[in-house]
Amino acid sequence: MNTFKSSIKSNMKYAAAAVLGLVCLAQSVSADTLNDIRQRKKIVIAIDLGSPPFGMTDDKLQPYGSDVSAAKMLAKDLGVEMEIIQVTGPNRVPFLLTNKADIVIASFSITPERAKVINFSVPYSASESVVGAEHSMQIKSLADLVGKRVGVVRGNLQDTLLTPLVPKGTTLVRYDDDSTNAAALLSGQVDAIGTAKELVTTTARKNPGRNIETKFAVKVVPHGIGVRKEDTALLAWINNWVVTNMKNGNLAKSYEAAAGAPLADLSQYMPK
């Protein structure tokens, strides 16, 4: 067998074993996390603070954004204090599986691959995956990405969506978080970025002289709150909380306050 191919297969086996090991470790912990949270009177929530408008920090490094607002509401309704632990796209699942966080509220797109190792709540938010660039860049579809450098967040939804879709001749450049991805566009390291529509809007608002805009949409994807597989009682409580706050409009209001645009219609995902 070709040595290069053999090396790839070997690395894939090691990676698969590592993920399986994390899952087994998480499932070996037989604990009632919901009860533990109530007893310690604190919930540890993983949030991506480099993903505007979902998670950001202000000039005083204080967290804000729609995910931060949702996390605060959840902790208040649970009757406990909240501790935020910062994550990036690639380490959201590992932080959850190694018990560094009780739950993840971090613009966490619900995908079949992730659902194999963790559970998701019913959707509480959503984002539209798009390709964004400066107004002068002639991009209207995937075909126009040939010869272009396109930034994405490594292992994130846009990476997963665009990797099999972009035509030959497109270079995908992977970064660790949304802030770095946006900075790469502004600095000219890439010609366009695959990201959430909300991030394009935020980047354009913060940099009015650059004429950053959405070029075309790829997909609308709902976000769920990430919970470990064994935490069924916690998941049930969170699902009930999400449904209640979707019906009363609290989650939609917190999203619109941060994003400056209405939350996508998620009624199709709500229990009948």
C-alpha positions as YAML, in Angstrom:
chain: A
units: angstrom
residues:
- id: 1
  name: MET
  ca: [0.00, 0.00, 0.00]
- id: 2
  name: ASN
  ca: [1.12, 3.56, -0.74]
- id: 3
  name: THR
  ca: [2.92, 4.93, 2.38]
- id: 4
  name: PHE
  ca: [1.03, 8.24, 2.21]
- id: 5
  name: LYS
  ca: [-2.37, 6.51, 2.03]
- id: 6
  name: SER
  ca: [-1.36, 4.15, 4.82]
- id: 7
  name: SER
  ca: [-0.40, 7.11, 7.00]
- id: 8
  name: ILE
  ca: [-3.75, 8.82, 6.38]
- id: 9
  name: LYS
  ca: [-5.69, 5.66, 7.26]
- id: 10
  name: SER
  ca: [-3.60, 5.21, 10.39]
- id: 11
  name: ASN
  ca: [-4.22, 8.81, 11.48]
- id: 12
  name: MET
  ca: [-7.96, 8.44, 10.84]
- id: 13
  name: LYS
  ca: [-8.03, 5.34, 13.05]
- id: 14
  name: TYR
  ca: [-6.25, 7.19, 15.85]
- id: 15
  name: ALA
  ca: [-8.65, 10.16, 15.51]
- id: 16
  name: ALA
  ca: [-11.68, 7.89, 15.59]
- id: 17
  name: ALA
  ca: [-10.31, 6.10, 18.65]
- id: 18
  name: ALA
  ca: [-9.76, 9.43, 20.40]
- id: 19
  name: VAL
  ca: [-13.35, 10.55, 19.82]
- id: 20
  name: LEU
  ca: [-14.65, 7.15, 20.92]
- id: 21
  name: GLY
  ca: [-12.52, 7.41, 24.04]
- id: 22
  name: LEU
  ca: [-14.05, 10.79, 24.91]
- id: 23
  name: VAL
  ca: [-17.56, 9.41, 24.42]
- id: 24
  name: CYS
  ca: [-16.84, 6.38, 26.61]
- id: 25
  name: LEU
  ca: [-15.31, 8.60, 29.27]
- id: 26
  name: ALA
  ca: [-18.37, 10.86, 29.30]
- id: 27
  name: GLN
  ca: [-20.82, 7.95, 29.40]
- id: 28
  name: SER
  ca: [-18.89, 6.24, 32.18]
- id: 29
  name: VAL
  ca: [-19.75, 9.10, 34.53]
- id: 30
  name: SER
  ca: [-23.03, 8.02, 36.07]
- id: 31
  name: ALA
  ca: [-24.25, 11.28, 37.54]
- id: 32
  name: ASP
  ca: [-27.38, 13.39, 37.60]
- id: 33
  name: THR
  ca: [-25.96, 16.62, 36.23]
- id: 34
  name: LEU
  ca: [-29.22, 18.53, 36.70]
- id: 35
  name: ASN
  ca: [-29.24, 17.63, 40.39]
- id: 36
  name: ASP
  ca: [-25.52, 18.41, 40.68]
- id: 37
  name: ILE
  ca: [-26.09, 21.87, 39.19]
- id: 38
  name: ARG
  ca: [-28.87, 22.60, 41.66]
- id: 39
  name: GLN
  ca: [-26.82, 21.38, 44.61]
- id: 40
  name: ARG
  ca: [-23.75, 23.45, 43.74]
- id: 41
  name: LYS
  ca: [-26.03, 26.37, 42.76]
- id: 42
  name: LYS
  ca: [-24.04, 27.06, 39.61]
- id: 43
  name: ILE
  ca: [-24.13, 25.99, 35.97]
- id: 44
  name: VAL
  ca: [-21.00, 26.04, 33.82]
- id: 45
  name: ILE
  ca: [-21.88, 27.05, 30.26]
- id: 46
  name: ALA
  ca: [-19.47, 26.91, 27.32]
- id: 47
  name: ILE
  ca: [-19.90, 29.90, 24.98]
- id: 48
  name: ASP
  ca: [-17.95, 31.00, 21.91]
- id: 49
  name: LEU
  ca: [-17.16, 34.67, 22.57]
- id: 50
  name: GLY
  ca: [-15.58, 35.10, 19.15]
- id: 51
  name: SER
  ca: [-18.79, 34.51, 17.22]
- id: 52
  name: PRO
  ca: [-20.80, 37.74, 16.85]
- id: 53
  name: PRO
  ca: [-23.69, 38.37, 17.30]
- id: 54
  name: PHE
  ca: [-24.04, 35.15, 19.31]
- id: 55
  name: GLY
  ca: [-21.06, 35.64, 21.61]
- id: 56
  name: MET
  ca: [-18.76, 38.66, 21.93]
- id: 57
  name: THR
  ca: [-16.89, 40.78, 24.47]
- id: 58
  name: ASP
  ca: [-17.21, 44.54, 24.93]
- id: 59
  name: ASP
  ca: [-14.47, 47.14, 25.52]
- id: 60
  name: LYS
  ca: [-14.27, 46.01, 29.16]
- id: 61
  name: LEU
  ca: [-14.00, 42.35, 28.09]
- id: 62
  name: GLN
  ca: [-17.48, 41.61, 29.41]
- id: 63
  name: PRO
  ca: [-19.38, 38.93, 27.46]
- id: 64
  name: TYR
  ca: [-22.54, 39.79, 25.54]
- id: 65
  name: GLY
  ca: [-24.54, 38.55, 22.56]
- id: 66
  name: SER
  ca: [-27.64, 36.45, 21.94]
- id: 67
  name: ASP
  ca: [-26.08, 33.24, 23.28]
- id: 68
  name: VAL
  ca: [-24.88, 35.05, 26.40]
- id: 69
  name: SER
  ca: [-28.39, 36.44, 26.93]
- id: 70
  name: ALA
  ca: [-29.91, 32.98, 26.46]
- id: 71
  name: ALA
  ca: [-27.42, 31.50, 28.94]
- id: 72
  name: LYS
  ca: [-28.25, 34.17, 31.53]
- id: 73
  name: MET
  ca: [-31.98, 33.53, 31.13]
- id: 74
  name: LEU
  ca: [-31.51, 29.78, 31.46]
- id: 75
  name: ALA
  ca: [-29.41, 30.09, 34.63]
- id: 76
  name: LYS
  ca: [-31.89, 32.53, 36.17]
- id: 77
  name: ASP
  ca: [-34.86, 30.26, 35.43]
- id: 78
  name: LEU
  ca: [-32.95, 27.31, 36.86]
- id: 79
  name: GLY
  ca: [-32.30, 29.36, 40.00]
- id: 80
  name: VAL
  ca: [-28.51, 29.13, 39.92]
- id: 81
  name: GLU
  ca: [-25.48, 31.28, 39.17]
- id: 82
  name: MET
  ca: [-23.79, 31.07, 35.77]
- id: 83
  name: GLU
  ca: [-20.12, 30.57, 34.98]
- id: 84
  name: ILE
  ca: [-19.03, 31.09, 31.38]
- id: 85
  name: ILE
  ca: [-16.18, 29.02, 30.01]
- id: 86
  name: GLN
  ca: [-14.93, 30.25, 26.65]
- id: 87
  name: VAL
  ca: [-14.70, 27.84, 23.72]
- id: 88
  name: THR
  ca: [-14.05, 27.95, 19.98]
- id: 89
  name: GLY
  ca: [-15.74, 25.97, 17.24]
- id: 90
  name: PRO
  ca: [-13.36, 22.98, 17.27]
- id: 91
  name: ASN
  ca: [-13.37, 22.39, 21.05]
- id: 92
  name: ARG
  ca: [-17.07, 22.66, 21.87]
- id: 93
  name: VAL
  ca: [-17.68, 18.89, 21.81]
- id: 94
  name: PRO
  ca: [-14.43, 17.97, 23.66]
- id: 95
  name: PHE
  ca: [-15.16, 20.50, 26.44]
- id: 96
  name: LEU
  ca: [-18.59, 18.95, 26.92]
- id: 97
  name: LEU
  ca: [-17.42, 15.33, 26.82]
- id: 98
  name: THR
  ca: [-14.58, 15.93, 29.29]
- id: 99
  name: ASN
  ca: [-16.95, 17.63, 31.77]
- id: 100
  name: LYS
  ca: [-15.31, 21.05, 31.52]
- id: 101
  name: ALA
  ca: [-18.81, 22.44, 30.93]
- id: 102
  name: ASP
  ca: [-22.30, 21.33, 31.91]
- id: 103
  name: ILE
  ca: [-23.84, 22.48, 28.63]
- id: 104
  name: VAL
  ca: [-22.80, 24.29, 25.45]
- id: 105
  name: ILE
  ca: [-24.60, 27.38, 24.15]
- id: 106
  name: ALA
  ca: [-22.27, 28.45, 21.36]
- id: 107
  name: SER
  ca: [-23.96, 28.95, 17.97]
- id: 108
  name: PHE
  ca: [-23.92, 25.14, 17.93]
- id: 109
  name: SER
  ca: [-25.35, 23.97, 14.61]
- id: 110
  name: ILE
  ca: [-27.25, 20.70, 14.84]
- id: 111
  name: THR
  ca: [-25.58, 18.15, 12.55]
- id: 112
  name: PRO
  ca: [-25.91, 14.34, 12.23]
- id: 113
  name: GLU
  ca: [-22.19, 13.90, 12.96]
- id: 114
  name: ARG
  ca: [-22.33, 15.82, 16.24]
- id: 115
  name: ALA
  ca: [-25.59, 14.14, 17.24]
- id: 116
  name: LYS
  ca: [-23.76, 10.81, 17.24]
- id: 117
  name: VAL
  ca: [-21.70, 11.83, 20.27]
- id: 118
  name: ILE
  ca: [-23.82, 14.45, 22.09]
- id: 119
  name: ASN
  ca: [-27.49, 15.38, 22.39]
- id: 120
  name: PHE
  ca: [-29.00, 18.64, 21.19]
- id: 121
  name: SER
  ca: [-31.99, 20.49, 22.58]
- id: 122
  name: VAL
  ca: [-34.79, 21.59, 20.30]
- id: 123
  name: PRO
  ca: [-33.57, 24.65, 18.35]
- id: 124
  name: TYR
  ca: [-33.42, 27.93, 20.29]
- id: 125
  name: SER
  ca: [-31.66, 29.96, 17.56]
- id: 126
  name: ALA
  ca: [-30.44, 29.67, 13.98]
- id: 127
  name: SER
  ca: [-28.06, 31.10, 11.44]
- id: 128
  name: GLU
  ca: [-27.97, 31.35, 7.68]
- id: 129
  name: SER
  ca: [-24.72, 30.03, 6.26]
- id: 130
  name: VAL
  ca: [-23.50, 32.36, 3.53]
- id: 131
  name: VAL
  ca: [-20.46, 33.43, 1.56]
- id: 132
  name: GLY
  ca: [-19.48, 37.03, 2.24]
- id: 133
  name: ALA
  ca: [-16.98, 39.39, 0.62]
- id: 134
  name: GLU
  ca: [-16.43, 43.02, -0.34]
- id: 135
  name: HIS
  ca: [-18.97, 44.57, -2.72]
- id: 136
  name: SER
  ca: [-16.33, 44.86, -5.47]
- id: 137
  name: MET
  ca: [-15.69, 41.10, -5.45]
- id: 138
  name: GLN
  ca: [-17.59, 39.49, -8.34]
- id: 139
  name: ILE
  ca: [-19.13, 36.49, -6.58]
- id: 140
  name: LYS
  ca: [-22.71, 35.35, -7.11]
- id: 141
  name: SER
  ca: [-22.51, 31.57, -6.76]
- id: 142
  name: LEU
  ca: [-20.23, 28.65, -5.94]
- id: 143
  name: ALA
  ca: [-18.91, 28.66, -9.50]
- id: 144
  name: ASP
  ca: [-17.45, 32.13, -8.94]
- id: 145
  name: LEU
  ca: [-15.19, 30.83, -6.16]
- id: 146
  name: VAL
  ca: [-12.78, 29.23, -8.65]
- id: 147
  name: GLY
  ca: [-9.37, 30.81, -8.17]
- id: 148
  name: LYS
  ca: [-10.46, 32.41, -4.89]
- id: 149
  name: ARG
  ca: [-9.23, 31.92, -1.34]
- id: 150
  name: VAL
  ca: [-12.19, 31.36, 0.98]
- id: 151
  name: GLY
  ca: [-11.84, 31.47, 4.77]
- id: 152
  name: VAL
  ca: [-13.82, 29.16, 7.05]
- id: 153
  name: VAL
  ca: [-13.64, 28.16, 10.71]
- id: 154
  name: ARG
  ca: [-11.90, 24.80, 11.01]
- id: 155
  name: GLY
  ca: [-14.38, 21.98, 11.62]
- id: 156
  name: ASN
  ca: [-17.32, 24.37, 11.84]
- id: 157
  name: LEU
  ca: [-20.57, 24.16, 9.89]
- id: 158
  name: GLN
  ca: [-19.36, 26.27, 6.97]
- id: 159
  name: ASP
  ca: [-16.26, 24.09, 6.65]
- id: 160
  name: THR
  ca: [-18.47, 20.98, 6.58]
- id: 161
  name: LEU
  ca: [-20.91, 22.51, 4.09]
- id: 162
  name: LEU
  ca: [-18.45, 24.11, 1.69]
- id: 163
  name: THR
  ca: [-15.72, 21.46, 1.55]
- id: 164
  name: PRO
  ca: [-17.72, 19.08, -0.69]
- id: 165
  name: LEU
  ca: [-19.45, 21.91, -2.60]
- id: 166
  name: VAL
  ca: [-16.73, 24.30, -3.74]
- id: 167
  name: PRO
  ca: [-15.49, 23.74, -7.30]
- id: 168
  name: LYS
  ca: [-11.99, 22.59, -8.15]
- id: 169
  name: GLY
  ca: [-9.61, 25.52, -8.07]
- id: 170
  name: THR
  ca: [-11.07, 27.00, -4.88]
- id: 171
  name: THR
  ca: [-8.73, 27.23, -1.89]
- id: 172
  name: LEU
  ca: [-10.35, 26.85, 1.53]
- id: 173
  name: VAL
  ca: [-8.28, 28.51, 4.27]
- id: 174
  name: ARG
  ca: [-9.14, 27.31, 7.77]
- id: 175
  name: TYR
  ca: [-9.00, 29.45, 10.93]
- id: 176
  name: ASP
  ca: [-9.68, 28.69, 14.60]
- id: 177
  name: ASP
  ca: [-12.60, 31.07, 15.20]
- id: 178
  name: ASP
  ca: [-14.99, 33.51, 13.54]
- id: 179
  name: SER
  ca: [-13.10, 36.62, 14.64]
- id: 180
  name: THR
  ca: [-9.89, 35.42, 12.99]
- id: 181
  name: ASN
  ca: [-11.83, 34.40, 9.89]
- id: 182
  name: ALA
  ca: [-13.37, 37.88, 9.58]
- id: 183
  name: ALA
  ca: [-9.99, 39.52, 10.22]
- id: 184
  name: ALA
  ca: [-8.51, 37.47, 7.37]
- id: 185
  name: LEU
  ca: [-11.10, 38.93, 5.00]
- id: 186
  name: LEU
  ca: [-10.47, 42.48, 6.18]
- id: 187
  name: SER
  ca: [-6.70, 42.09, 5.85]
- id: 188
  name: GLY
  ca: [-6.89, 40.59, 2.37]
- id: 189
  name: GLN
  ca: [-5.59, 37.16, 3.34]
- id: 190
  name: VAL
  ca: [-8.71, 35.67, 1.75]
- id: 191
  name: ASP
  ca: [-11.07, 36.87, -0.97]
- id: 192
  name: ALA
  ca: [-14.25, 35.72, 0.76]
- id: 193
  name: ILE
  ca: [-15.43, 33.89, 3.86]
- id: 194
  name: GLY
  ca: [-17.94, 31.16, 4.53]
- id: 195
  name: THR
  ca: [-19.74, 32.16, 7.71]
- id: 196
  name: ALA
  ca: [-23.09, 32.96, 9.29]
- id: 197
  name: LYS
  ca: [-25.07, 35.80, 7.72]
- id: 198
  name: GLU
  ca: [-25.17, 37.50, 11.12]
- id: 199
  name: LEU
  ca: [-21.37, 37.66, 11.17]
- id: 200
  name: VAL
  ca: [-21.28, 39.30, 7.75]
- id: 201
  name: THR
  ca: [-23.78, 41.89, 8.99]
- id: 202
  name: THR
  ca: [-21.76, 42.53, 12.14]
- id: 203
  name: THR
  ca: [-18.47, 42.78, 10.23]
- id: 204
  name: ALA
  ca: [-20.03, 45.23, 7.77]
- id: 205
  name: ARG
  ca: [-21.44, 47.37, 10.59]
- id: 206
  name: LYS
  ca: [-18.07, 47.54, 12.37]
- id: 207
  name: ASN
  ca: [-16.19, 48.34, 9.14]
- id: 208
  name: PRO
  ca: [-18.48, 50.68, 7.17]
- id: 209
  name: GLY
  ca: [-15.80, 51.73, 4.72]
- id: 210
  name: ARG
  ca: [-15.18, 48.21, 3.46]
- id: 211
  name: ASN
  ca: [-18.60, 47.45, 1.92]
- id: 212
  name: ILE
  ca: [-18.71, 43.88, 3.19]
- id: 213
  name: GLU
  ca: [-21.85, 42.06, 2.06]
- id: 214
  name: THR
  ca: [-23.50, 38.67, 1.70]
- id: 215
  name: LYS
  ca: [-22.86, 37.26, -1.77]
- id: 216
  name: PHE
  ca: [-25.08, 34.19, -1.68]
- id: 217
  name: ALA
  ca: [-26.74, 31.85, 0.80]
- id: 218
  name: VAL
  ca: [-25.67, 28.25, 1.34]
- id: 219
  name: LYS
  ca: [-28.10, 26.96, 3.96]
- id: 220
  name: VAL
  ca: [-30.24, 27.93, 6.99]
- id: 221
  name: VAL
  ca: [-29.22, 25.83, 9.99]
- id: 222
  name: PRO
  ca: [-30.84, 25.68, 13.48]
- id: 223
  name: HIS
  ca: [-28.75, 25.88, 16.66]
- id: 224
  name: GLY
  ca: [-29.25, 23.62, 19.67]
- id: 225
  name: ILE
  ca: [-27.94, 23.57, 23.23]
- id: 226
  name: GLY
  ca: [-25.37, 20.79, 23.56]
- id: 227
  name: VAL
  ca: [-25.81, 18.23, 26.34]
- id: 228
  name: ARG
  ca: [-23.99, 14.99, 27.14]
- id: 229
  name: LYS
  ca: [-25.76, 11.79, 26.05]
- id: 230
  name: GLU
  ca: [-26.31, 10.51, 29.59]
- id: 231
  name: ASP
  ca: [-27.82, 13.78, 30.86]
- id: 232
  name: THR
  ca: [-31.41, 12.94, 29.91]
- id: 233
  name: ALA
  ca: [-33.01, 14.76, 32.86]
- id: 234
  name: LEU
  ca: [-31.07, 17.94, 32.07]
- id: 235
  name: LEU
  ca: [-31.98, 17.67, 28.38]
- id: 236
  name: ALA
  ca: [-35.68, 17.30, 29.24]
- id: 237
  name: TRP
  ca: [-35.55, 20.41, 31.46]
- id: 238
  name: ILE
  ca: [-33.74, 22.41, 28.76]
- id: 239
  name: ASN
  ca: [-36.17, 21.33, 26.03]
- id: 240
  name: ASN
  ca: [-39.10, 22.48, 28.15]
- id: 241
  name: TRP
  ca: [-37.29, 25.76, 28.84]
- id: 242
  name: VAL
  ca: [-36.60, 26.36, 25.14]
- id: 243
  name: VAL
  ca: [-40.19, 25.66, 24.11]
- id: 244
  name: THR
  ca: [-41.52, 27.99, 26.82]
- id: 245
  name: ASN
  ca: [-39.19, 30.83, 25.85]
- id: 246
  name: MET
  ca: [-39.82, 30.39, 22.15]
- id: 247
  name: LYS
  ca: [-43.56, 30.66, 22.76]
- id: 248
  name: ASN
  ca: [-43.30, 33.74, 24.99]
- id: 249
  name: GLY
  ca: [-40.86, 35.41, 22.58]
- id: 250
  name: ASN
  ca: [-37.98, 35.89, 25.02]
- id: 251
  name: LEU
  ca: [-35.41, 34.03, 22.91]
- id: 252
  name: ALA
  ca: [-36.49, 35.82, 19.72]
- id: 253
  name: LYS
  ca: [-36.20, 39.20, 21.47]
- id: 254
  name: SER
  ca: [-32.69, 38.50, 22.81]
- id: 255
  name: TYR
  ca: [-31.57, 37.37, 19.36]
- id: 256
  name: GLU
  ca: [-32.98, 40.42, 17.59]
- id: 257
  name: ALA
  ca: [-31.43, 42.75, 20.16]
- id: 258
  name: ALA
  ca: [-27.99, 41.30, 19.42]
- id: 259
  name: ALA
  ca: [-28.28, 40.63, 15.68]
- id: 260
  name: GLY
  ca: [-30.39, 43.59, 14.62]
- id: 261
  name: ALA
  ca: [-32.58, 41.25, 12.59]
- id: 262
  name: PRO
  ca: [-35.45, 38.85, 13.33]
- id: 263
  name: LEU
  ca: [-34.78, 35.26, 14.35]
- id: 264
  name: ALA
  ca: [-35.58, 32.70, 11.66]
- id: 265
  name: ASP
  ca: [-38.93, 30.93, 11.99]
- id: 266
  name: LEU
  ca: [-38.24, 27.79, 14.04]
- id: 267
  name: SER
  ca: [-41.85, 26.74, 14.60]
- id: 268
  name: GLN
  ca: [-41.40, 23.60, 12.49]
- id: 269
  name: TYR
  ca: [-38.95, 22.27, 15.09]
- id: 270
  name: MET
  ca: [-41.20, 22.82, 18.10]
- id: 271
  name: PRO
  ca: [-43.07, 19.85, 19.62]
- id: 272
  name: LYS
  ca: [-46.70, 19.73, 18.52]
...
